[in-house]
Coordinates of C-alpha atoms in Angstrom, one line a residue:
Chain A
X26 CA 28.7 1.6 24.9
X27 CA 30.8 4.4 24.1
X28 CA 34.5 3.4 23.1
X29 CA 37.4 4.9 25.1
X30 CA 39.4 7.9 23.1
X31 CA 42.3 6.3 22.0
X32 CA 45.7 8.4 23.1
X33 CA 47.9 10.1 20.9
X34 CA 50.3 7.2 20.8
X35 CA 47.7 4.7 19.7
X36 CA 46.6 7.1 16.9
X37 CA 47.4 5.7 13.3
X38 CA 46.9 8.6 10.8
X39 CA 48.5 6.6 7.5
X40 CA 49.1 3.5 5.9
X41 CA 53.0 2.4 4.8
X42 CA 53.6 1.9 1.4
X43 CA 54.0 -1.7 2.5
X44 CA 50.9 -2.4 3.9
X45 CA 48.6 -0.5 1.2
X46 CA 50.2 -3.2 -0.9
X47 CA 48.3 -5.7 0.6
X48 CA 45.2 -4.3 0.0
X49 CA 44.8 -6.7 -2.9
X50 CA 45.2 -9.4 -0.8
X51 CA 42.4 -8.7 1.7
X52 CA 39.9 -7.9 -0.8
X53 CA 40.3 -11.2 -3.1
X54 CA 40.8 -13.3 0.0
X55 CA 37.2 -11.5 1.2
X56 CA 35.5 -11.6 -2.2
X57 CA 36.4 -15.3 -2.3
X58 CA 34.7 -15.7 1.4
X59 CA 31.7 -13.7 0.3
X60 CA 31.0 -15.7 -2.7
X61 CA 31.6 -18.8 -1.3
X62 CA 29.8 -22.1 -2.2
X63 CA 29.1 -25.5 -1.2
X64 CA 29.8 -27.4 1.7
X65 CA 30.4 -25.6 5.1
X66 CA 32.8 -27.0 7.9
X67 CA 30.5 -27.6 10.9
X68 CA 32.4 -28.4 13.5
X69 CA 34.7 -25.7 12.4
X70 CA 31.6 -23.0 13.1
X71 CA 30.3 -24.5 15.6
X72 CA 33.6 -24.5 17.6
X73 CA 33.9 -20.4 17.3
X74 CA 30.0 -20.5 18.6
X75 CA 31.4 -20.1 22.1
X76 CA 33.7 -17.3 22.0
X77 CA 31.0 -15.1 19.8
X78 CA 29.0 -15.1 22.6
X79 CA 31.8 -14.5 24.7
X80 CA 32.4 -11.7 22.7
X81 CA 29.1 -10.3 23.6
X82 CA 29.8 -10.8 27.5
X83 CA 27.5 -13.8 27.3
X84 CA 27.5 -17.7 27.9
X85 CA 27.6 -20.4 25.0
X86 CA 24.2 -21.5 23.9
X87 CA 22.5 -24.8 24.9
X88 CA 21.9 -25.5 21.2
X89 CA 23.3 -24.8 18.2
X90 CA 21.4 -26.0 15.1
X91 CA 21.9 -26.0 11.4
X92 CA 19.4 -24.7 9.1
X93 CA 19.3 -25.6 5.4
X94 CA 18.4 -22.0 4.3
X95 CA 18.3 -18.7 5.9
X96 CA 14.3 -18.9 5.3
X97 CA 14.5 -21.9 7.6
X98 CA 16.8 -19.9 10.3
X99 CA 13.6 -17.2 10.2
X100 CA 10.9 -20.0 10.1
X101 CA 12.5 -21.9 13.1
X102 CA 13.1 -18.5 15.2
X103 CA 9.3 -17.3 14.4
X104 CA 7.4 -20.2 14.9
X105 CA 8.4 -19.5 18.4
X106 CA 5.9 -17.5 20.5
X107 CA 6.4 -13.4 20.2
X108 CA 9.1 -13.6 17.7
X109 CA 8.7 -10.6 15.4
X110 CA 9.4 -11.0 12.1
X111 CA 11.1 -8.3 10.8
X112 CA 13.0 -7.4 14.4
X113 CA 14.3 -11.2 14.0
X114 CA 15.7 -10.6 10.4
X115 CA 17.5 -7.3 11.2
X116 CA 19.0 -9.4 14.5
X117 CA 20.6 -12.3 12.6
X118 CA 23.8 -12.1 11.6
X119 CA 25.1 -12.8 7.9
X120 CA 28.8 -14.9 8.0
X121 CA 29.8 -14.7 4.6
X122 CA 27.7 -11.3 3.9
X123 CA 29.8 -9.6 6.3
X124 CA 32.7 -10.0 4.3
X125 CA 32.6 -6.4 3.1
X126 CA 33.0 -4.9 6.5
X127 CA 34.8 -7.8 8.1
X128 CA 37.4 -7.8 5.5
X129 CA 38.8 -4.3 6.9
X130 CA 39.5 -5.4 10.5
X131 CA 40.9 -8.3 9.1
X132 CA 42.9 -6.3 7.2
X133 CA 43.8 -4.1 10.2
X134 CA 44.2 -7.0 12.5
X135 CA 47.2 -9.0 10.2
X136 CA 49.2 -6.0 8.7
X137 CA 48.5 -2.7 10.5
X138 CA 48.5 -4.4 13.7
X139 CA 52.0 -5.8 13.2
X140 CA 52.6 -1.8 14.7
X141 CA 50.3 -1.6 17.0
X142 CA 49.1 -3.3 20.2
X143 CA 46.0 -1.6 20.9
X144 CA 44.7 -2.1 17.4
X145 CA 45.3 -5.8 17.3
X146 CA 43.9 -6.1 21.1
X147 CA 40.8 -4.0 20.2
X148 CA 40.1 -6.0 17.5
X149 CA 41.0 -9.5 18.8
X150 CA 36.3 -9.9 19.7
X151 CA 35.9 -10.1 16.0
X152 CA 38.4 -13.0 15.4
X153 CA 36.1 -15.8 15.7
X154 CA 33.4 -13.5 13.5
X155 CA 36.0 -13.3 11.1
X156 CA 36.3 -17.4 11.2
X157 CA 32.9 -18.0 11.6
X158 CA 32.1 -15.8 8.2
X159 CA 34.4 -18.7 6.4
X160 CA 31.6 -21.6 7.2
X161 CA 28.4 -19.8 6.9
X162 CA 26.0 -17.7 5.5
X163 CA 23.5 -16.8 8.2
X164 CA 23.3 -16.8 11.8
X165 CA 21.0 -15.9 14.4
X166 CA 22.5 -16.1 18.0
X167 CA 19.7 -16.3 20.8
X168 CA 20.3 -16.9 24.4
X169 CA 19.6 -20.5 24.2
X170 CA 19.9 -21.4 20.4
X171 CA 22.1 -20.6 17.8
X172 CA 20.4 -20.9 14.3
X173 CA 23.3 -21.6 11.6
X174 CA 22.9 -21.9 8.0
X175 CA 26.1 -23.0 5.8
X176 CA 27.0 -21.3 2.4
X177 CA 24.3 -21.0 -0.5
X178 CA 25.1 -24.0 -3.1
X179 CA 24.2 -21.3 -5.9
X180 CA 25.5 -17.9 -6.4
X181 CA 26.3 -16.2 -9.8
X182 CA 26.9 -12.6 -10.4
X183 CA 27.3 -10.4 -13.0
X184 CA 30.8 -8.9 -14.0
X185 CA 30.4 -6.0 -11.5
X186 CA 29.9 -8.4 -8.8
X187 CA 25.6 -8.1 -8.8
X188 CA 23.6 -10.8 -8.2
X189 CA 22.7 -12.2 -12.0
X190 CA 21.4 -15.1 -13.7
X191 CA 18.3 -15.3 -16.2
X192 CA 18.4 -19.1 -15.9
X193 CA 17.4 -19.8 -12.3
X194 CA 18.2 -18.4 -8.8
X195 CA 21.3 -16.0 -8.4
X196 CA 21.5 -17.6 -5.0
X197 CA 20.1 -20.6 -3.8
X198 CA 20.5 -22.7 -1.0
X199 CA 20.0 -26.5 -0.3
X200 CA 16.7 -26.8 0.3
X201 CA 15.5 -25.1 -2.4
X202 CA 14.8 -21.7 -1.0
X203 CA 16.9 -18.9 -2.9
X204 CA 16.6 -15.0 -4.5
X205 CA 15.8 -14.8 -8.2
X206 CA 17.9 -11.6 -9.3
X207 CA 18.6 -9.6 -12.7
X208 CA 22.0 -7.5 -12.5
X209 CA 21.3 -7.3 -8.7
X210 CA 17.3 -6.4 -9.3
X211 CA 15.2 -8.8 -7.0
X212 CA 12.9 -9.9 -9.7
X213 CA 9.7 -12.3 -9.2
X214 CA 10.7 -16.5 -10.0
X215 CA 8.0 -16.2 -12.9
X216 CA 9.9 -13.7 -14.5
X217 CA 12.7 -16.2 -14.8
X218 CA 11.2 -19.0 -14.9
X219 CA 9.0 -18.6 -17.5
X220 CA 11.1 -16.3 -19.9
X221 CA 11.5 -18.4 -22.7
X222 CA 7.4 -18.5 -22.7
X223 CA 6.6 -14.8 -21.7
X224 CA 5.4 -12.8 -24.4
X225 CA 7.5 -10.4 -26.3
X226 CA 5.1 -7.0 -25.7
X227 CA 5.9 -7.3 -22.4
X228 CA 9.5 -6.3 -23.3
X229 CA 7.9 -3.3 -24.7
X230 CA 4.9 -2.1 -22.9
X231 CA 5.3 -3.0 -19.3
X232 CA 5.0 0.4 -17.7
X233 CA 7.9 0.7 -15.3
X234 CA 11.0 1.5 -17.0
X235 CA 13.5 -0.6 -14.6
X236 CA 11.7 -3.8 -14.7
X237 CA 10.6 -3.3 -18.3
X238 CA 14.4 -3.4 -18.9
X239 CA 14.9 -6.5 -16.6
X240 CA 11.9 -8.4 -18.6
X241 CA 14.0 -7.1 -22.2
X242 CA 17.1 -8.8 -20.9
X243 CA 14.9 -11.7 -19.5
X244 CA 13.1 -12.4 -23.3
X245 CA 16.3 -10.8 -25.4
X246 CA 15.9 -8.8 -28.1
X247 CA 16.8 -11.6 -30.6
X248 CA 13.7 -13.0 -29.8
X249 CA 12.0 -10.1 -29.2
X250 CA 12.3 -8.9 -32.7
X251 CA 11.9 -12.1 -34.7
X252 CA 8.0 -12.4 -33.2
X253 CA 7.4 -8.8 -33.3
X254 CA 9.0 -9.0 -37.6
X255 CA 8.8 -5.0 -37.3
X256 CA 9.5 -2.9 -40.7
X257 CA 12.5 -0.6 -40.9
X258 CA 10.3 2.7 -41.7
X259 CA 13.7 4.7 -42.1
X260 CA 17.6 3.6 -41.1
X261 CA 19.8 6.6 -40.1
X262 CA 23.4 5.0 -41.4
X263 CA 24.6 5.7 -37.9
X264 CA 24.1 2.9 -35.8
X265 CA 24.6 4.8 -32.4
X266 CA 21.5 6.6 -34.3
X267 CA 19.8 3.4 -35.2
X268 CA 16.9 2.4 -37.4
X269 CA 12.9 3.7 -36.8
X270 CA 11.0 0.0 -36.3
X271 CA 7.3 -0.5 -37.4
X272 CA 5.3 -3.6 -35.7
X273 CA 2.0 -4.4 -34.5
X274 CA 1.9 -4.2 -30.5
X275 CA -1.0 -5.1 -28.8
X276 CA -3.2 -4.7 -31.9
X277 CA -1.8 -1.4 -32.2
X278 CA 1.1 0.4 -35.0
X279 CA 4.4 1.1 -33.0
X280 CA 6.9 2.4 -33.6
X281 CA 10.3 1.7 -31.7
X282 CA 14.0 2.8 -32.2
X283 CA 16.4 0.3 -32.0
X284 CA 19.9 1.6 -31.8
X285 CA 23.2 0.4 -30.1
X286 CA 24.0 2.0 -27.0
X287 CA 27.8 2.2 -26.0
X288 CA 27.3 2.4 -22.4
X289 CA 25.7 -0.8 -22.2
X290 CA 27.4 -2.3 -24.8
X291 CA 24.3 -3.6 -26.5
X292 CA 21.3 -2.9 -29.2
X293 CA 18.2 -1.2 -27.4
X294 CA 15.1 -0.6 -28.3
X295 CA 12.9 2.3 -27.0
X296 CA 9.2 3.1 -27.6
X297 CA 8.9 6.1 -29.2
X298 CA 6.1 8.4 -30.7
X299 CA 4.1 6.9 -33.0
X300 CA 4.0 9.9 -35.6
X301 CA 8.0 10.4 -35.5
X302 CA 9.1 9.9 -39.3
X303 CA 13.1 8.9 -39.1
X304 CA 15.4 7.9 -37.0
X305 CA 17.5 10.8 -35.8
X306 CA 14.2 12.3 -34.7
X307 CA 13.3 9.4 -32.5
X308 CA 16.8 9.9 -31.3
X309 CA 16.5 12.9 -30.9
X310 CA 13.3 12.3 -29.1
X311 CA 14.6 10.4 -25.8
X312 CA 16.6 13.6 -24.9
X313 CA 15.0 16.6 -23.0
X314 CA 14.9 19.4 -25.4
X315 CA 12.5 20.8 -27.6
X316 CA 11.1 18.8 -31.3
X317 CA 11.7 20.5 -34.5
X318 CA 15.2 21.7 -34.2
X319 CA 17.7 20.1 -36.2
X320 CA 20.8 17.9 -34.2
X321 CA 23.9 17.0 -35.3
X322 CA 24.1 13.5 -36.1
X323 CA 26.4 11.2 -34.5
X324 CA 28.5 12.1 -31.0
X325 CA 26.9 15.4 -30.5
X326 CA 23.3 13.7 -31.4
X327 CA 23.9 10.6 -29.3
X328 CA 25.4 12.7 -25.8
X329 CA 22.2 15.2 -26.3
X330 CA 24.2 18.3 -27.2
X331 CA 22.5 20.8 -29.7
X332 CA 23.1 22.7 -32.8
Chain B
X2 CA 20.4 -5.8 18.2
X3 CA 22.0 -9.0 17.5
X4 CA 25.5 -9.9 19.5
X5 CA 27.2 -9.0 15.8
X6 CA 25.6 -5.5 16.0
X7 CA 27.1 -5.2 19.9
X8 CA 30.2 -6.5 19.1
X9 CA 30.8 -4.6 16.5
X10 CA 29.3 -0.9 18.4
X11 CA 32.0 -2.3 21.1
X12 CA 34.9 -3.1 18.9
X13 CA 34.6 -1.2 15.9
X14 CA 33.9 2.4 17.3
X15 CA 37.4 2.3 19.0
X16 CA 39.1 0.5 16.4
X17 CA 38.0 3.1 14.2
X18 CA 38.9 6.0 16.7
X19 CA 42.9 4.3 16.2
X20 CA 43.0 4.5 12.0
X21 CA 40.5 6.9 11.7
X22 CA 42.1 8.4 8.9
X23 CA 42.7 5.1 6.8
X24 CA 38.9 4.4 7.1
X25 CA 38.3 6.3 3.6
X26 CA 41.9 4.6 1.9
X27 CA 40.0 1.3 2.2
X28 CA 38.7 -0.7 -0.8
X29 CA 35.2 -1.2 0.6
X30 CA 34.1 -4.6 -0.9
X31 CA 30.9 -2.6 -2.6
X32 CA 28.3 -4.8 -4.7
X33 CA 30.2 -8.3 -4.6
X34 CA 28.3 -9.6 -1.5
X35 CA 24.3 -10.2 -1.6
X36 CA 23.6 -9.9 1.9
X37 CA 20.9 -7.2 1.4
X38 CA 19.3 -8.6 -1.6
X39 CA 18.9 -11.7 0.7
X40 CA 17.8 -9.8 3.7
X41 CA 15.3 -8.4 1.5
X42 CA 13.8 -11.2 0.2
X43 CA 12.9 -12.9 3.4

Protein backbone atom coordinates (compact mmCIF):
# COMPACT_ATOMS: atom_id res chain seq x y z
CA UNK A 1 0.00 0.00 0.00
CA UNK A 2 1.26 3.21 -0.75
CA UNK A 3 0.56 5.98 1.98
CA UNK A 4 -1.33 9.16 0.96
CA UNK A 5 1.17 12.44 0.58
CA UNK A 6 0.43 14.17 3.57
CA UNK A 7 -0.61 18.16 2.74
CA UNK A 8 1.44 21.00 3.55
CA UNK A 9 -0.51 21.62 6.80
CA UNK A 10 0.09 18.15 8.08
CA UNK A 11 3.82 18.51 7.40
CA UNK A 12 6.03 18.67 10.64
CA UNK A 13 9.51 19.84 9.63
CA UNK A 14 11.05 20.36 13.48
CA UNK A 15 10.86 19.45 16.94
CA UNK A 16 10.14 22.26 19.83
CA UNK A 17 12.62 22.69 22.28
CA UNK A 18 9.92 21.23 24.56
CA UNK A 19 9.39 18.13 23.10
CA UNK A 20 13.21 17.22 22.14
CA UNK A 21 13.29 17.33 25.90
CA UNK A 22 11.53 14.38 26.22
CA UNK A 23 13.58 12.40 24.29
CA UNK A 24 15.10 10.94 27.46
CA UNK A 25 11.99 9.88 28.54
CA UNK A 26 10.98 7.72 25.52
CA UNK A 27 14.22 6.05 25.27
CA UNK A 28 14.61 4.90 29.03
CA UNK A 29 10.97 4.08 29.22
CA UNK A 30 11.78 1.78 25.80
CA UNK A 31 15.18 0.46 26.95
CA UNK A 32 13.29 -0.62 30.14
CA UNK A 33 10.50 -2.40 27.81
CA UNK A 34 13.21 -3.97 25.72
CA UNK A 35 15.07 -5.47 28.44
CA UNK A 36 12.30 -6.53 30.32
CA UNK A 37 12.25 -9.66 32.52
CA UNK A 38 10.07 -12.11 34.21
CA UNK A 39 6.58 -12.57 34.33
CA UNK A 40 4.30 -11.27 31.46
CA UNK A 41 0.64 -10.03 32.04
CA UNK A 42 -1.44 -12.44 29.95
CA UNK A 43 -4.64 -11.31 29.97
CA UNK A 44 -3.19 -7.95 29.44
CA UNK A 45 -1.69 -9.31 25.80
CA UNK A 46 -4.07 -11.32 25.07
CA UNK A 47 -6.68 -8.54 25.32
CA UNK A 48 -4.77 -6.22 22.62
CA UNK A 49 -4.74 -9.73 20.36
CA UNK A 50 -7.97 -8.48 18.78
CA UNK A 51 -7.29 -5.08 17.67
CA UNK A 52 -3.70 -6.23 16.14
CA UNK A 53 -5.44 -8.02 13.82
CA UNK A 54 -7.79 -5.41 13.41
CA UNK A 55 -5.04 -3.37 12.61
CA UNK A 56 -4.25 -5.54 9.73
CA UNK A 57 -7.99 -5.45 8.36
CA UNK A 58 -8.45 -8.90 9.79
CA UNK A 59 -10.60 -10.83 12.35
CA UNK A 60 -9.44 -11.99 15.93
CA UNK A 61 -7.91 -15.50 15.97
CA UNK A 62 -9.75 -18.67 17.22
CA UNK A 63 -6.75 -19.31 19.49
CA UNK A 64 -4.28 -17.60 21.14
CA UNK A 65 -1.64 -19.72 22.80
CA UNK A 66 1.39 -19.17 25.06
CA UNK A 67 4.65 -20.54 24.21
CA UNK A 68 7.35 -20.86 26.84
CA UNK A 69 10.14 -19.87 24.40
CA UNK A 70 10.31 -18.37 21.04
CA UNK A 71 11.92 -21.86 19.95
CA UNK A 72 8.64 -23.34 21.01
CA UNK A 73 6.48 -20.47 18.98
CA UNK A 74 8.72 -21.84 15.75
CA UNK A 75 8.36 -25.57 16.79
CA UNK A 76 4.53 -25.31 17.29
CA UNK A 77 4.06 -23.17 13.91
CA UNK A 78 6.40 -25.78 11.85
CA UNK A 79 5.29 -28.91 13.03
CA UNK A 80 2.33 -27.90 11.04
CA UNK A 81 2.18 -29.15 7.44
CA UNK A 82 4.11 -26.61 4.76
CA UNK A 83 5.27 -24.26 7.28
CA UNK A 84 8.69 -23.05 6.08
CA UNK A 85 11.11 -22.46 8.40
CA UNK A 86 12.89 -19.57 7.84
CA UNK A 87 9.63 -17.70 5.94
CA UNK A 88 7.97 -18.44 9.57
CA UNK A 89 10.79 -16.79 11.57
CA UNK A 90 11.03 -13.54 9.38
CA UNK A 91 6.92 -13.50 9.86
CA UNK A 92 6.73 -13.48 13.65
CA UNK A 93 6.76 -10.53 15.31
CA UNK A 94 9.13 -9.56 18.29
CA UNK A 95 6.99 -7.46 21.35
CA UNK A 96 9.71 -6.34 23.42
CA UNK A 97 12.45 -6.39 20.42
CA UNK A 98 10.54 -3.88 18.64
CA UNK A 99 11.15 -1.51 21.20
CA UNK A 100 13.77 0.32 19.15
CA UNK A 101 11.42 1.27 16.35
CA UNK A 102 8.33 1.35 18.40
CA UNK A 103 9.72 3.69 20.80
CA UNK A 104 9.66 6.52 18.07
CA UNK A 105 5.89 6.47 17.26
CA UNK A 106 5.40 6.28 20.76
CA UNK A 107 7.27 9.14 20.98
CA UNK A 108 5.41 10.79 18.13
CA UNK A 109 2.10 9.58 19.23
CA UNK A 110 2.27 11.36 23.18
CA UNK A 111 4.27 14.60 22.48
CA UNK A 112 4.40 15.60 18.80
CA UNK A 113 0.91 14.59 18.40
CA UNK A 114 -0.32 16.99 21.12
CA UNK A 115 0.03 19.38 17.61
CA UNK A 116 -1.18 17.38 15.34
CA UNK A 117 -4.26 15.37 14.47
CA UNK A 118 -3.14 13.50 11.52
CA UNK A 119 -0.05 12.30 13.20
CA UNK A 120 -1.76 10.95 16.30
CA UNK A 121 -4.74 9.45 13.92
CA UNK A 122 -2.09 7.86 11.54
CA UNK A 123 -0.44 6.36 14.20
CA UNK A 124 -3.38 5.30 16.53
CA UNK A 125 -2.94 1.01 14.46
CA UNK A 126 0.26 0.72 16.31
CA UNK A 127 -1.29 1.42 19.84
CA UNK A 128 -2.02 -1.96 20.90
CA UNK A 129 1.65 -3.04 19.19
CA UNK A 130 2.91 -0.60 21.40
CA UNK A 131 0.97 -2.32 24.53
CA UNK A 132 1.41 -5.56 23.38
CA UNK A 133 5.44 -5.05 23.26
CA UNK A 134 5.08 -4.46 27.24
CA UNK A 135 3.93 -8.32 27.83
CA UNK A 136 5.95 -10.21 25.41
CA UNK A 137 8.75 -11.11 23.64
CA UNK A 138 7.64 -12.98 20.57
CA UNK A 139 4.63 -13.30 18.56
CA UNK A 140 3.54 -15.00 15.57
CA UNK A 141 0.01 -13.97 14.36
CA UNK A 142 -1.68 -16.61 11.98
CA UNK A 143 -5.18 -16.56 10.65
CA UNK A 144 -6.40 -18.96 13.25
CA UNK A 145 -3.68 -18.95 16.01
CA UNK A 146 -1.77 -16.56 17.69
CA UNK A 147 1.54 -18.01 19.07
CA UNK A 148 2.69 -15.71 22.22
CA UNK A 149 5.74 -16.06 24.16
CA UNK A 150 6.19 -13.74 27.44
CA UNK A 151 9.51 -11.93 28.37
CA UNK A 152 12.95 -13.96 28.58
CA UNK A 153 13.52 -14.72 32.51
CA UNK A 154 17.35 -13.95 31.61
CA UNK A 155 18.92 -11.17 29.91
CA UNK A 156 22.33 -9.44 30.75
CA UNK A 157 24.24 -7.09 28.55
CA UNK A 158 27.23 -5.48 28.45
CA UNK A 159 27.73 -1.68 29.37
CA UNK A 160 26.97 -0.68 25.63
CA UNK A 161 23.80 -2.47 25.89
CA UNK A 162 25.21 -6.03 23.89
CA UNK A 163 24.13 -9.11 24.72
CA UNK A 164 26.96 -10.44 27.42
CA UNK A 165 27.53 -12.93 29.93
CA UNK A 166 30.47 -15.56 30.21
CA UNK A 167 28.52 -17.42 32.93
CA UNK A 168 25.48 -18.82 31.17
CA UNK A 169 22.96 -17.56 28.57
CA UNK A 170 22.73 -13.75 27.78
CA UNK A 171 19.05 -14.49 27.33
CA UNK A 172 17.19 -17.28 28.30
CA UNK A 173 13.75 -18.09 28.59
CA UNK A 174 11.63 -20.44 30.87
CA UNK A 175 11.96 -23.50 29.39
CA UNK A 176 15.38 -23.53 29.13
CA UNK A 177 15.86 -22.51 25.51
CA UNK A 178 18.07 -19.21 25.31
CA UNK A 179 21.25 -17.46 23.16
CA UNK A 180 24.70 -17.86 24.66
CA UNK A 181 26.43 -14.38 23.65
CA UNK A 182 29.95 -12.61 24.23
CA UNK A 183 29.74 -8.62 23.93
CA UNK A 184 26.78 -9.38 21.44
CA UNK A 185 28.85 -12.31 19.53
CA UNK A 186 26.48 -15.48 19.20
CA UNK A 187 28.99 -17.90 20.51
CA UNK A 188 28.46 -21.90 20.74
CA UNK A 189 27.00 -23.03 24.79
CA UNK A 190 30.34 -25.12 25.01
CA UNK A 191 32.34 -22.16 24.73
CA UNK A 192 30.60 -20.95 27.89
CA UNK A 193 29.87 -23.67 29.40
CA UNK A 194 32.91 -25.29 29.60
CA UNK A 195 35.33 -22.17 29.99
CA UNK A 196 36.70 -22.79 33.24
CA UNK A 197 37.88 -26.34 31.63
CA UNK A 198 38.91 -25.25 28.04
CA UNK A 199 42.45 -25.16 27.46
CA UNK A 200 44.46 -21.99 27.51
CA UNK A 201 46.17 -22.47 23.71
CA UNK A 202 43.00 -22.06 22.47
CA UNK A 203 43.13 -18.38 23.68
CA UNK A 204 46.11 -18.19 21.52
CA UNK A 205 45.97 -20.33 18.50
CA UNK A 206 42.44 -20.50 17.41
CA UNK A 207 42.62 -19.16 13.95
CA UNK A 208 39.88 -16.68 13.59
CA UNK A 209 40.71 -13.46 15.14
CA UNK A 210 37.05 -12.51 16.46
CA UNK A 211 36.28 -15.63 18.16
CA UNK A 212 39.87 -16.15 19.26
CA UNK A 213 39.17 -12.89 21.21
CA UNK A 214 35.73 -14.14 22.54
CA UNK A 215 37.46 -17.60 23.73
CA UNK A 216 40.46 -14.94 25.54
CA UNK A 217 37.69 -13.23 27.34
CA UNK A 218 35.91 -16.59 27.94
CA UNK A 219 39.34 -18.33 29.68
CA UNK A 220 40.86 -14.71 30.95
CA UNK A 221 44.21 -13.92 30.69
CA UNK A 222 44.76 -14.42 34.46
CA UNK A 223 44.44 -17.82 33.81
CA UNK A 224 45.68 -17.80 30.66
CA UNK A 225 49.08 -16.81 31.70
CA UNK A 226 49.46 -18.66 35.02
CA UNK A 227 49.28 -22.30 32.84
CA UNK A 228 51.10 -21.00 30.05
CA UNK A 229 54.17 -19.56 33.07
CA UNK A 230 55.78 -17.63 29.87
CA UNK A 231 59.30 -15.87 30.42
CA UNK A 232 59.63 -12.12 30.01
CA UNK A 233 62.39 -12.31 27.01
CA UNK A 234 62.62 -8.41 27.15
CA UNK A 235 60.17 -5.60 28.99
CA UNK A 236 59.88 -2.23 27.13
CA UNK A 237 59.23 0.12 30.50
CA UNK A 238 56.25 1.38 28.61
CA UNK A 239 53.40 -0.57 29.35
CA UNK A 240 51.17 0.63 26.33
CA UNK A 241 54.51 -1.07 24.79
CA UNK A 242 54.31 -4.07 26.96
CA UNK A 243 56.62 -6.99 27.69
CA UNK A 244 57.90 -9.82 24.74
CA UNK A 245 56.45 -13.36 26.46
CA UNK A 246 58.25 -16.70 25.93
CA UNK A 247 56.06 -20.07 26.52
CA UNK A 248 55.68 -23.35 25.19
CA UNK A 249 52.36 -23.59 22.88
CA UNK A 250 51.41 -26.56 21.48
CA UNK A 251 54.90 -28.20 21.91
CA UNK A 252 56.24 -25.26 20.20
CA UNK A 253 58.47 -21.77 21.49
CA UNK A 254 56.14 -18.65 21.28
CA UNK A 255 56.45 -15.84 21.66
CA UNK A 256 53.47 -13.27 22.53
CA UNK A 257 53.32 -9.56 23.41
CA UNK A 258 51.30 -8.68 26.15
CA UNK A 259 50.64 -5.03 26.54
CA UNK A 260 47.74 -2.87 27.89
CA UNK A 261 45.55 -1.55 25.26
CA UNK A 262 43.67 1.84 26.24
CA UNK A 263 40.86 1.32 23.90
CA UNK A 264 39.78 -1.65 25.56
CA UNK A 265 40.77 -0.79 28.73
CA UNK A 266 42.60 -4.07 29.41
CA UNK A 267 46.10 -6.21 29.03
CA UNK A 268 46.23 -8.08 25.55
CA UNK A 269 48.19 -10.49 24.40
CA UNK A 270 49.01 -11.00 20.62
CA UNK A 271 51.02 -13.75 18.85
CA UNK A 272 53.78 -12.42 17.33
CA UNK A 273 56.83 -13.64 15.29
CA UNK A 274 58.78 -16.04 16.85
CA UNK A 275 62.28 -14.46 15.86
CA UNK A 276 61.18 -10.75 17.10
CA UNK A 277 63.92 -9.88 19.91
CA UNK A 278 62.10 -6.92 22.20
CA UNK A 279 59.26 -5.57 22.73
CA UNK A 280 58.81 -2.33 20.79
CA UNK A 281 59.57 -4.52 17.76
CA UNK A 282 56.68 -6.86 18.45
CA UNK A 283 54.80 -3.59 18.78
CA UNK A 284 55.86 -2.39 16.24
CA UNK A 285 55.05 -5.53 14.44
CA UNK A 286 51.08 -5.48 14.62
CA UNK A 287 51.15 -2.23 12.55
CA UNK A 288 51.26 -2.21 8.67
CA UNK A 289 54.56 -0.78 7.79
CA UNK A 290 57.82 -2.04 6.95
CA UNK A 291 60.43 -4.10 9.86
CA UNK A 292 63.69 -2.56 10.58
CA UNK A 293 62.92 1.03 10.88
CA UNK A 294 63.18 2.51 14.20
CA UNK A 295 59.55 4.00 16.02
CA UNK A 296 59.19 6.26 18.52
CA UNK A 297 58.26 4.76 21.60
CA UNK A 298 55.21 5.51 23.43
CA UNK A 299 52.01 7.58 21.67
CA UNK A 300 53.51 7.82 18.32
CA UNK A 301 54.61 3.93 18.58
CA UNK A 302 51.31 2.80 20.08
CA UNK A 303 48.89 4.98 17.25
CA UNK A 304 51.35 3.49 14.38
CA UNK A 305 52.81 6.84 13.35
CA UNK A 306 56.56 6.66 12.14
CA UNK A 307 59.84 8.35 12.58
CA UNK B 1 4.94 -10.58 5.73
CA UNK B 2 3.61 -10.76 9.14
CA UNK B 3 0.53 -8.35 10.13
CA UNK B 4 3.48 -6.26 12.17
CA UNK B 5 5.38 -5.91 8.77
CA UNK B 6 1.71 -4.62 7.13
CA UNK B 7 0.92 -2.51 9.70
CA UNK B 8 3.81 -0.96 9.99
CA UNK B 9 4.27 -0.48 5.60
CA UNK B 10 0.48 1.00 6.28
CA UNK B 11 1.11 3.23 9.23
CA UNK B 12 4.65 4.09 9.32
CA UNK B 13 5.26 5.24 5.55
CA UNK B 14 2.72 8.11 6.20
CA UNK B 15 3.60 8.80 9.58
CA UNK B 16 6.98 9.23 8.29
CA UNK B 17 5.83 11.37 5.23
CA UNK B 18 4.30 13.98 8.37
CA UNK B 19 7.90 14.37 10.44
CA UNK B 20 10.02 13.42 7.85
CA UNK B 21 12.57 15.67 8.82
CA UNK B 22 12.67 14.64 12.69
CA UNK B 23 13.31 10.98 11.48
CA UNK B 24 17.20 11.63 11.66
CA UNK B 25 16.85 13.92 15.24
CA UNK B 26 15.74 10.61 16.85
CA UNK B 27 17.77 8.59 19.41
CA UNK B 28 17.38 5.30 17.66
CA UNK B 29 17.53 2.71 20.50
CA UNK B 30 20.78 1.02 18.60
CA UNK B 31 22.45 -2.25 20.29
CA UNK B 32 20.21 -2.34 23.69
CA UNK B 33 17.57 -4.75 22.16
CA UNK B 34 18.65 -8.57 21.08
CA UNK B 35 15.99 -9.16 18.76
CA UNK B 36 18.41 -10.10 15.87
CA UNK B 37 20.75 -12.10 17.86
CA UNK B 38 17.60 -14.08 18.80
CA UNK B 39 16.23 -14.23 15.30
CA UNK B 40 19.42 -15.59 14.44
CA UNK B 41 19.76 -18.22 16.65
CA UNK B 42 16.57 -19.94 15.86
Amino acid sequence: MVAQKPTQNEMIDDLLPEEEARFDEFVQRWIGIGLRTGESDRKAAEALVPAMYAADDKPAPKNIVWCESPAAVVRHVTSMPSTDKPAHVDSCQYGQFDANWLSFYSFLYEVVGKRSEALRRDIEPLRPFMAFAEHTSWAHLDADTAWVCGHPSVLHTDAEGNLHHLDGPAIAWPDGWGVYCVRGRVVEPNLVINRKTMPVERALTERNVELRSVIQQLIGWTRILAELKPVVVHDSGNRLIGQLLECEVAGERSRFLKAYCPANEHEVIIRVNPAIQTANEASASTYPVPRGVPFLEGKQLVTGVRL
Amino acid sequence: MSVRDRVYKKVCARANKIVGPILARWPWLNRTIGFTTVKGAL
